[in-house]
XYZ file of C-alpha atoms in Angstrom:
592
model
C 188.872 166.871 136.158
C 191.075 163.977 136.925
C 188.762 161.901 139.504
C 185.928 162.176 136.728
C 188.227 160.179 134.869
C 188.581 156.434 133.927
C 189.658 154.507 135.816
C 187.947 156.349 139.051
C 189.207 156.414 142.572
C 185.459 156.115 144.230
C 186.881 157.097 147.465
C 188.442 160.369 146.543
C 184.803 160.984 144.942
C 182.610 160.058 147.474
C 185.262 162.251 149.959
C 184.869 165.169 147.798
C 182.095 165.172 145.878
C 181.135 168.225 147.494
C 184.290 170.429 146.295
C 183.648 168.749 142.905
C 180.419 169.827 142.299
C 180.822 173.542 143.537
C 183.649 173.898 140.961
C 181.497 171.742 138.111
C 178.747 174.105 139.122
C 181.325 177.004 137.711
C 181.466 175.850 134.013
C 179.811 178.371 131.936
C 176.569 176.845 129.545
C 175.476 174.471 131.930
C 172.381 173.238 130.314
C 169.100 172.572 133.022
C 167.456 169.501 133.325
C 165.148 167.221 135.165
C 166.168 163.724 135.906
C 163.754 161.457 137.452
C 165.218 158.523 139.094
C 163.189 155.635 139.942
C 164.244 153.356 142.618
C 164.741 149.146 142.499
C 167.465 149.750 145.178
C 169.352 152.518 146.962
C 170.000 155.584 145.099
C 171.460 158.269 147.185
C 174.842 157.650 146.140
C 174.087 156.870 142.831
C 171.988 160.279 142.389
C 175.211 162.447 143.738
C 177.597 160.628 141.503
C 175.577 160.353 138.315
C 174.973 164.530 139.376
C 179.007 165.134 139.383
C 178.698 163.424 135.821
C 176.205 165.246 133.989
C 177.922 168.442 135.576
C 181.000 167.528 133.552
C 179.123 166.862 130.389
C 177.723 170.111 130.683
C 174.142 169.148 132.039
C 172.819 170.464 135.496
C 170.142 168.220 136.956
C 167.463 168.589 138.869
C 166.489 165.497 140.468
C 163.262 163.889 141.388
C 164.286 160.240 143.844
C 161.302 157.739 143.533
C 160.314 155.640 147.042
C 162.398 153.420 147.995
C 162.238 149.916 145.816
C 158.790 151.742 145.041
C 159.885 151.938 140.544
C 156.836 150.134 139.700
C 154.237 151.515 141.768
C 155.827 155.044 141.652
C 155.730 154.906 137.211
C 151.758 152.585 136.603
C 150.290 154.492 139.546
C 151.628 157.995 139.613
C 150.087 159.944 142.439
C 150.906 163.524 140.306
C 154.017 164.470 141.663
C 156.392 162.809 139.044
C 153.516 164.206 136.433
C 153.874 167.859 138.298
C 158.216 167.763 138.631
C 157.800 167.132 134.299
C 160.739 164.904 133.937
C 162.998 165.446 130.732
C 164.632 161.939 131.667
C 163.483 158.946 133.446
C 165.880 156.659 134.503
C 164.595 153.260 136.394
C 167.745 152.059 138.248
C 166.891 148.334 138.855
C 168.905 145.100 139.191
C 168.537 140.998 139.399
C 167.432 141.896 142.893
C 164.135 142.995 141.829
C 163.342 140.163 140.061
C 160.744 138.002 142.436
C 159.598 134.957 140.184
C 162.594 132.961 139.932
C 162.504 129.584 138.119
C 163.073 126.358 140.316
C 165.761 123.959 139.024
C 162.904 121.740 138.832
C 160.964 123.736 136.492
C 160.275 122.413 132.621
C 160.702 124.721 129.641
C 156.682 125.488 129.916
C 156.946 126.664 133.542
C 160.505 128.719 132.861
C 158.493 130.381 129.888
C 155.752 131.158 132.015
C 157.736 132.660 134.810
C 160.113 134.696 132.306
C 157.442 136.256 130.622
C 155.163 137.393 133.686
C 158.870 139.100 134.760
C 159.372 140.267 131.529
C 155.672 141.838 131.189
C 156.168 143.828 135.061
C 159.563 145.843 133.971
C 157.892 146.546 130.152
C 154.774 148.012 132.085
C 156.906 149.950 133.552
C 158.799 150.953 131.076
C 155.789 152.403 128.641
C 154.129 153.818 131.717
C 157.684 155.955 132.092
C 157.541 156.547 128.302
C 153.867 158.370 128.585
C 155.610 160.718 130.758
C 156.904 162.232 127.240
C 160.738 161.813 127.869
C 163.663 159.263 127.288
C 163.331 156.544 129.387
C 166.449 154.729 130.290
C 166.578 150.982 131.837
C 169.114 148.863 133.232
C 168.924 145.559 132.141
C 170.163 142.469 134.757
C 173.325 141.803 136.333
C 173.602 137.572 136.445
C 173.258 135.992 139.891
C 176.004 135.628 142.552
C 175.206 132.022 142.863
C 174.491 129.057 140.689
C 172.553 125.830 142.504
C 173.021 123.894 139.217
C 176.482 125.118 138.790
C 177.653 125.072 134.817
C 173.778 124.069 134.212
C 172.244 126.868 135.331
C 173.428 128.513 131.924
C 171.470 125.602 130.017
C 168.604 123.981 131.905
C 165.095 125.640 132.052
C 165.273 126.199 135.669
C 168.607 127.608 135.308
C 168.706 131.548 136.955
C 171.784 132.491 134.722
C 170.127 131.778 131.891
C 166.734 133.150 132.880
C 168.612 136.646 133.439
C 170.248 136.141 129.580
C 166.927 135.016 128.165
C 165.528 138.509 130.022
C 168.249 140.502 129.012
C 167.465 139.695 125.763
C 163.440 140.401 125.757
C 164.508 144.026 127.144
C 167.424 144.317 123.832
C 164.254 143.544 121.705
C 161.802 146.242 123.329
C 164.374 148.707 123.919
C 165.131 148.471 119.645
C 161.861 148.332 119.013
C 160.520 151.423 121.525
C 161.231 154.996 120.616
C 162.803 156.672 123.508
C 163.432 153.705 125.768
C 167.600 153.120 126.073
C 169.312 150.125 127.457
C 171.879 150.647 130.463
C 174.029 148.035 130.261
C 174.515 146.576 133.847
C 175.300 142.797 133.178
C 178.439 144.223 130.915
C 179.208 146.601 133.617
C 179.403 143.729 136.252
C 181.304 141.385 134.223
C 183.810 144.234 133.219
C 184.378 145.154 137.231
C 183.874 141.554 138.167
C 180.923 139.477 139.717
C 182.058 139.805 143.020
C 183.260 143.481 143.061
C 180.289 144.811 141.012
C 177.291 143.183 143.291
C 178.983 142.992 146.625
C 176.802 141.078 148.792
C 177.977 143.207 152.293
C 176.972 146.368 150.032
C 173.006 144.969 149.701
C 172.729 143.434 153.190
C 174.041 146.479 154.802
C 172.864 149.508 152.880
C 170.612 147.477 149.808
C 172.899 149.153 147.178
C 172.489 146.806 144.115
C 176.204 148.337 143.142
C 179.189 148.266 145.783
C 180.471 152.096 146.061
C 183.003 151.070 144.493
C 181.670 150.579 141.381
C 178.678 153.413 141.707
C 180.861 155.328 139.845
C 180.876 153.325 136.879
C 176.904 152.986 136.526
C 176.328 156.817 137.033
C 179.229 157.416 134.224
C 177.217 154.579 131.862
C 173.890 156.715 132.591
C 175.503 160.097 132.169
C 176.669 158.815 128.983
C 173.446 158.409 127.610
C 171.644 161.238 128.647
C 174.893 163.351 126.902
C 174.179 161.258 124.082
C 170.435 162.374 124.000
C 171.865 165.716 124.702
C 174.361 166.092 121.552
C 177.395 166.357 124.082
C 178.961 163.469 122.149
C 182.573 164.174 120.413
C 182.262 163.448 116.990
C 186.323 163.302 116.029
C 189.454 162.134 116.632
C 192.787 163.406 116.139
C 195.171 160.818 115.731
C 198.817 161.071 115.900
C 200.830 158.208 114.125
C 204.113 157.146 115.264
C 203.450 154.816 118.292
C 200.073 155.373 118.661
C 198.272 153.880 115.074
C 201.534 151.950 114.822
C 204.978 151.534 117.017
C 207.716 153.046 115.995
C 208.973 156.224 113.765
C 207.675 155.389 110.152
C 210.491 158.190 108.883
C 213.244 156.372 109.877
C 212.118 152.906 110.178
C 209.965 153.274 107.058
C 206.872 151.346 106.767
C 208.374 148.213 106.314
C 210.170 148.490 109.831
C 207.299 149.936 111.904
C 205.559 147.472 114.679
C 202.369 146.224 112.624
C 200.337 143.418 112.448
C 200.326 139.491 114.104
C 204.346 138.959 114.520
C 204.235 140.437 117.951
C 202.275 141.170 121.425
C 202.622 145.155 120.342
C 201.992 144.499 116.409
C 198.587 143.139 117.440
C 197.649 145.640 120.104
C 198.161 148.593 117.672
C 196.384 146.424 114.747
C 193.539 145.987 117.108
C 193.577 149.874 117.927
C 193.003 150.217 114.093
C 190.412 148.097 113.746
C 188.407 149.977 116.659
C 188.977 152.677 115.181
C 187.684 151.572 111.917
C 184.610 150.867 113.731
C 184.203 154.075 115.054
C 184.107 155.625 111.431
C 181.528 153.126 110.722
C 179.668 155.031 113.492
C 180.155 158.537 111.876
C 183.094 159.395 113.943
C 185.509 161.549 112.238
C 189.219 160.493 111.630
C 191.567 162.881 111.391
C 195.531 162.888 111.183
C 197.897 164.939 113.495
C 201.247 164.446 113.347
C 204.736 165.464 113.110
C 205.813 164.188 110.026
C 206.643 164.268 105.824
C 202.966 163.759 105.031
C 203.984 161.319 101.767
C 206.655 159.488 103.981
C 203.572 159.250 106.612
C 201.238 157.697 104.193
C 203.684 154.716 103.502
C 202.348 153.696 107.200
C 199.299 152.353 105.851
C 200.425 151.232 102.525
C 201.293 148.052 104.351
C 198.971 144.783 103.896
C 198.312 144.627 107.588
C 197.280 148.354 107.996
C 193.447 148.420 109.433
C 193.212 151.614 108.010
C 193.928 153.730 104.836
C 194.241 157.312 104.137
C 190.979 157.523 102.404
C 189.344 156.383 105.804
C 190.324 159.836 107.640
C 188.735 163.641 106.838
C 191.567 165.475 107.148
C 195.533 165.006 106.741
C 197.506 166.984 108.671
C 201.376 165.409 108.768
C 203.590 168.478 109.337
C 206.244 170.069 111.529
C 203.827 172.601 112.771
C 202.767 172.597 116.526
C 200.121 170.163 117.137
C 197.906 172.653 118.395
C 197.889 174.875 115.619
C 197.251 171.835 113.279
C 193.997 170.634 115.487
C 192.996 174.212 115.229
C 193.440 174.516 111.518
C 191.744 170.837 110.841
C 188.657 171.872 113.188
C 188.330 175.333 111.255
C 188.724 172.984 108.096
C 185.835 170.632 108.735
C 184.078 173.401 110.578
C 183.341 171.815 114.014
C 184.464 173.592 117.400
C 187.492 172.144 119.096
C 185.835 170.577 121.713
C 184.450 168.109 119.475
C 187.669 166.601 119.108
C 189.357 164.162 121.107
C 192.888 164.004 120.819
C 194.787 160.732 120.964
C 198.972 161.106 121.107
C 201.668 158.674 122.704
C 203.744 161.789 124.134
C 202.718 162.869 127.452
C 204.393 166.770 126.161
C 202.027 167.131 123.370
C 199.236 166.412 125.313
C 200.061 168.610 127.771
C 200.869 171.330 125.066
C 197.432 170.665 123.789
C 195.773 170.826 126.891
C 196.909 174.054 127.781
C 196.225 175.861 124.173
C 193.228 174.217 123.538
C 191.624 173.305 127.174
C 188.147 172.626 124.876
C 189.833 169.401 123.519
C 189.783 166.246 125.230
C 193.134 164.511 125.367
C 192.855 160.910 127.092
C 196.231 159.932 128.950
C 197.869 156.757 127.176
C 200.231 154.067 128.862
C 200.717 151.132 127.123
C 199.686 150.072 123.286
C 197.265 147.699 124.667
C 195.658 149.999 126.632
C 194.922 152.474 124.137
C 191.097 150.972 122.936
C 190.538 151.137 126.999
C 191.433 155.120 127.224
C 189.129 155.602 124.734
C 186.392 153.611 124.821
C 185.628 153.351 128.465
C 185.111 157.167 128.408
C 182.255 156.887 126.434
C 183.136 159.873 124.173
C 181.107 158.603 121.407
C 178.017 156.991 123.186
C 175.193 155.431 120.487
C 171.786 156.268 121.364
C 170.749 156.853 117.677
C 172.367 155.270 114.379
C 170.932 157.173 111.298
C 172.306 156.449 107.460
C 173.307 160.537 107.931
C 175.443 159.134 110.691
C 177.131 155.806 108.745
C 177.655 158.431 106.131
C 179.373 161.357 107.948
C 182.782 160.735 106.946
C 182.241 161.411 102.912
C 179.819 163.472 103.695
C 182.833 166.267 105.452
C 185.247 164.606 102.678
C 182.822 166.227 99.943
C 182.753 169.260 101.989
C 187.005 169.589 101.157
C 185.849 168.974 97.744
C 183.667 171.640 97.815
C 186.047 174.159 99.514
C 188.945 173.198 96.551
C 186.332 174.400 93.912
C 185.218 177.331 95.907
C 188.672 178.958 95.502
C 188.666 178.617 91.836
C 185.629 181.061 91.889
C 185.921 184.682 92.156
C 182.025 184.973 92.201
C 180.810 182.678 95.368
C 177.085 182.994 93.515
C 178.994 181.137 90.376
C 180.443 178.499 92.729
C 177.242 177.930 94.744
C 175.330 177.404 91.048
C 178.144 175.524 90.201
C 177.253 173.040 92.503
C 174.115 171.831 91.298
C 172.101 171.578 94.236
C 168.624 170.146 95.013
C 167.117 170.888 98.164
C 163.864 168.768 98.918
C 161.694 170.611 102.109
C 158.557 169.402 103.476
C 157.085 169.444 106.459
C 157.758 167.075 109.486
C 156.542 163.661 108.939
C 157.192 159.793 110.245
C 159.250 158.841 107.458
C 162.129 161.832 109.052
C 161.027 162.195 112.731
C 164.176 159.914 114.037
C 166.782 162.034 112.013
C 164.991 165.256 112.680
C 165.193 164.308 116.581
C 169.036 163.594 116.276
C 169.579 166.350 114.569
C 167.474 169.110 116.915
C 169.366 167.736 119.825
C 172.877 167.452 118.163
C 173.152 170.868 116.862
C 174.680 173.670 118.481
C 175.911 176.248 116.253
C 173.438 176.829 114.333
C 170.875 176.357 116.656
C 169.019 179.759 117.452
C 166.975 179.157 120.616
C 168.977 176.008 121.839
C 165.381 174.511 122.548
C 165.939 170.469 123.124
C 162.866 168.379 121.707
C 162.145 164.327 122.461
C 161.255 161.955 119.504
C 157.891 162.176 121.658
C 157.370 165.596 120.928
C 158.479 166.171 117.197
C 156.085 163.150 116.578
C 153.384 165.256 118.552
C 153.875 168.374 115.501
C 153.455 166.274 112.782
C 150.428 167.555 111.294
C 149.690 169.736 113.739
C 147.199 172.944 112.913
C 149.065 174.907 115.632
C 152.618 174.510 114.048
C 154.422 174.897 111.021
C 157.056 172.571 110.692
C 160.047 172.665 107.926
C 162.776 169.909 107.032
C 165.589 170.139 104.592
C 167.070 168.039 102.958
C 170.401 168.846 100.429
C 172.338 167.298 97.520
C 174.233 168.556 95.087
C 176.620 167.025 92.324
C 179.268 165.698 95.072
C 176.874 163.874 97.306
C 173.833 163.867 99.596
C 174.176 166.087 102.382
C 171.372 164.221 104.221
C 168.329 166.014 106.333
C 170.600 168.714 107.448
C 168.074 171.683 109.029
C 164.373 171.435 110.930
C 162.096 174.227 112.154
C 159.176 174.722 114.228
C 157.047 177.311 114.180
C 153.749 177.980 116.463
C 150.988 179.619 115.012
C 149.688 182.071 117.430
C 146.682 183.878 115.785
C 148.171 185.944 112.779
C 151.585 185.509 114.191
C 154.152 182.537 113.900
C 156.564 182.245 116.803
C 159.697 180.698 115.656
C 160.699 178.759 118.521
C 163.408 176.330 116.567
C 165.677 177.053 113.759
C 168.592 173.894 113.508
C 170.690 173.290 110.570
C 173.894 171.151 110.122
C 177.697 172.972 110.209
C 178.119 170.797 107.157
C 175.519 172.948 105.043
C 176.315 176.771 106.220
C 177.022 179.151 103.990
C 175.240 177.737 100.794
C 172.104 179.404 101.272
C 169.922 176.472 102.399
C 168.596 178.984 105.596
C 167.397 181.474 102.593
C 165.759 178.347 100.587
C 164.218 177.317 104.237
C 162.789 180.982 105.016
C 161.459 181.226 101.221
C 159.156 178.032 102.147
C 158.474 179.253 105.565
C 157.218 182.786 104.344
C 154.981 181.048 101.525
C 153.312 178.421 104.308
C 152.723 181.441 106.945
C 151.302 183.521 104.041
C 148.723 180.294 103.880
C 148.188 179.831 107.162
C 146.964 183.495 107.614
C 150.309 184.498 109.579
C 151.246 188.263 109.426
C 154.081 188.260 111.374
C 156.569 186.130 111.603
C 158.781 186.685 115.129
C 162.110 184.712 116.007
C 164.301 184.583 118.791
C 167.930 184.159 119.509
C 169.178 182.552 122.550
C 173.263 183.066 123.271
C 175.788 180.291 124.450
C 179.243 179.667 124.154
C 178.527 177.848 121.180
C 175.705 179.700 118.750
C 177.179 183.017 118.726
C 177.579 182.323 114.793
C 174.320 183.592 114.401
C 173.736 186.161 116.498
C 172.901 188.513 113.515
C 171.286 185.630 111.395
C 167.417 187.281 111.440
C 168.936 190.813 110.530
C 170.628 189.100 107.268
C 167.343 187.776 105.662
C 165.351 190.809 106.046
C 164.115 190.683 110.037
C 163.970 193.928 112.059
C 165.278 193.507 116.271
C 162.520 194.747 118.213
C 163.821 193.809 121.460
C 166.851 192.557 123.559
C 168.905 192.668 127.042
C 172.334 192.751 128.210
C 172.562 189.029 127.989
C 172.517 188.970 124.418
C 168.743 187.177 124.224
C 167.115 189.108 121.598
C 163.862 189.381 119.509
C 163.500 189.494 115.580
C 160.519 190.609 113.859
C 159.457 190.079 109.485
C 156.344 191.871 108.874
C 156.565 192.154 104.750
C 155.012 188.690 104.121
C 152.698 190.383 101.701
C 155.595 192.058 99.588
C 158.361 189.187 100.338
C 160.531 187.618 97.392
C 161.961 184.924 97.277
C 166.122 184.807 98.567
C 167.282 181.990 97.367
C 168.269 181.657 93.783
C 171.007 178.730 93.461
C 170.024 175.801 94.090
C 166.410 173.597 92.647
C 163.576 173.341 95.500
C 161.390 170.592 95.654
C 158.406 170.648 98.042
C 157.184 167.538 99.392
């Protein structure tokens, strides 16, 4: 939807809001949640903005608005009803105007200290008292102060506000790493990107007490919405990149590589040079590179055989330079790497083959472009890969999919897919749930969607909860075989419910399917219910736009449907624990 994106006309939103969220409310999937927002300033805005932007990430809120200025009182001394509404995110929407002990330009380094830590102290209190409410907790951190008494000084001396706010800013960086489930919202990089004066428009706070103009309301709820998508695993996790005049100016088949626009000789050179390098970063992040382009694919590749080339060919997953239609490549290359089109964002120079794209394959994203220089902004300001969690699965991701084309080449030279999967070598290690694999565990339960039976959502608050728990059975796995380490690619969770276990989570990575890692999972599971007394096991399947995959999965290792509706929800039973042999026979288990 065009007014949802960046740069946004606030007016046309705040106008028709109303319209917008009737038709966001349309989008098929919408995912329910509660979103708690606690108050430093006013929210109303804020609430029906940051609502239009969850709606287009797929998330439908239901909000609970703490009293007015009332964040503090409302999260150390709950009265019940933020305990009873059961928030699955807390967001405390604060700014340098709640901030009441101020250092004096006068004060020493002792009293400054003093002063910054009491501050400090009231917005962590806070903070952990919205943590024991068992969901995310996100917190802005401080926009700088309009106006400096000292002038340059107040950046230096003790009494200085600017650098009070910087020194506080930083205490909050250091909780917020060091705090599961708290997340930073960024508001002192929001104000300096809109501008001091824009972002924290005085007339705004003496006439309504918005700590954010309406102009730039927009741009906090987006920040917000970015995280909780983030939380959410609505990220994208690839790009599709076209080449000529977009990773470099110019047509590398006729200019060849040594006359394309590259490098430090000129304004453009630099701009698409500095493209590279953000995009460079982005792999660093586990995003997914991925070529698509109209073009010789050798002539292509002499593009970034030149010294000042940010990036190489080994850097992206998948290669497509052809004359095919765009579309039809970006479908192949998602089949390929087996991820749905709409994880892909789609970054191309020509206004046509976006379009085209658009219309075949409306699940893509497809930023517009302008100029060279503005091409980190189209991407990057959306938010399209937002970092709540950084795991070594994620720094990893890229030759973790390029193995997976390895594996695929010696596939086909198998006519027996049991030979190829023992070909492989692979070791699976499963235990149960433990501290050591909670954070990846987390990322991965709330990342996964295809595999992902019941859909269930879980906070790093409540997978710690089931570790060691007598009511649950919990199962991780992790997979390598003689191309690489897969990582922790598929959880569990089981509740033991007298003799029965009620399978009420059942994740595992797209990397992994097919190689019978769910029949080396369910071997494990059947031998721990067998201990635990369990008779039955009973599993569920949940339908959306995305799991439909496995709809059938329970019926393939050996459960019986007892039970469904014309929705497609539907109930699996396995009674033969007693008789029950193991499935899996191709890869080495180890139990930890």
């Amino acid at each position: 939807m065009e007014l949802l994106t960046h740069p946004f006309d606030a007016a046309g939103l705040l106008q028709k809001k109303r319209r917008i969220r009737r038709e966001l409310l349309q989008k098929p999937g919408l995912i329910h949640k509660k979103v708690a927002i606690m108050s430093g300033s006013t929210i109303g805005e804020v609430k029906n903005m940051l609502e239009l932007f969850l709606l287009a990430n797929g998330i439908q809120p239901e909000f609970y608005e703490g009293g007015y200025a009332l964040f503090y009182e409302n999260l150390v001394f709950d009265d019940g009803s933020l305990a009873a509404f059961g928030p699955d995110v807390i967001y405390i929407h604060t700014s340098q105007r709640n901030l009441k002990l101020w250092p004096e330009p006068t004060d020493g380094e002792a009293q400054a200290q003093e002063k910054l830590e009491a501050e400090f102290g009231r917005f962590e209190q806070a903070a952990k008292a919205a943590l024991g409410f068992g969901c995310p907790v996100i917190l802005n951190n401080f926009d700088l102060p309009l106006w400096r008494a000292m002038g340059n000084a107040d950046a230096s001396f003790a009494g200085g506000r600017v650098r009070f706010v910087r020194r506080l800013n930083e205490k909050l960086a250091a909780l917020a790493q060091a705090t599961p489930n708290l997340y930073l919202n960024d508001l002192c990089y929001l104000q300096a990107q809109h501008g001091m004066e824009r972002f924290s428009d005085p007339t705004a706070w003496y006439a309504y007490k918005y700590a954010v103009s309406l102009e730039c309301v927009p741009y906090l709820a987006q920040s917000v919405a970015n995280i909780v998508k983030s939380l959410l695993g609505r990220n994208k996790k690839a790009l599709a990149l076209d080449l000529d005049n977009t990773l470099w100016g110019g047509v590398i088949g006729d200019d060849g590589p040594e006359g394309i626009v590259l490098g430090s000789e000129s304004p453009a050179g630099m701009a698409y040079t500095e493209f590279q390098s953000y995009l460079k970063e982005l792999s660093k992040l586990g995003v997914l590179l991925n070529v698509c382009s109209k073009n010789e694919e050798a002539v292509a590749k002499t593009g970034f055989d030149r010294p000042d080339s940010v990036l190489a060919p080994a850097d992206f997953v998948s290669f497509k330079a052809n004359w095919e239609p765009k579309h039809l490549n970006l479908a192949a290359m998602a089949a390929e790497i087996n991820l749905l089109p709409e994880s892909f964002v789609f970054v191309d120079d020509n206004p046509a083959e976006r379009e085209i794209v658009r219309r075949e394959l409306p699940a893509v994203t497809v930023p517009e472009l302008t100029a060279p220089e503005g091409y980190i902004a189209a991407v990057d300001r959306a938010g399209y890969f937002e970092v709540t969690t950084l795991s070594a699965d994620d720094r990893n991701r890229a030759d973790m999919y390029k193995q997976n084309a390895r594996r695929a080449q010696l596939e086909q030279s198998f006519g027996n897919y049991n030979d190829y999967l023992k070909s492989l070598e692979m070791r699976c290690e499963i235990g149960a749930f433990d501290a050591a694999h909670a954070e990846r565990i987390t990322q991965l339960v709330n990342k996964t969607n295809q595999f992902n039976l019941t859909t269930r959502r879980y906070t790093a608050a409540e997978i710690q909860a089931l570790i060691g728990s007598p009511q649950a059975i919990t199962l991780y796995g992790r997979l390598v075989d003689k191309f690489g380490d897969n990582g922790l690619v598929t959880a569990l969770i089981g509740r033991v419910r007298g003799e029965t276990l009620d399978i009420e989570l059942w994740v595992m990575s797209c990397r992994t399917f097919k190689r019978r890692l769910e029949h080396a999972m369910f071997d494990q599971l059947v031998a721990a219910a067998r201990a635990a007394g369990v008779k039955k096991i009973v599993g569920h399947y949940y339908p959306t736009a995305k799991n439909l995959l496995v709809k059938d999965f329970y019926a393939t290792i050996g459960f019986v449907k007892t039970a469904g509706d014309e929705a497609g929800n539907a109930v699996f039973e396995f009674t033969d624990l007693a008789g029950y042999q193991p499935q899996c026979g191709v890869m080495e288990i180890e139990q930890v």
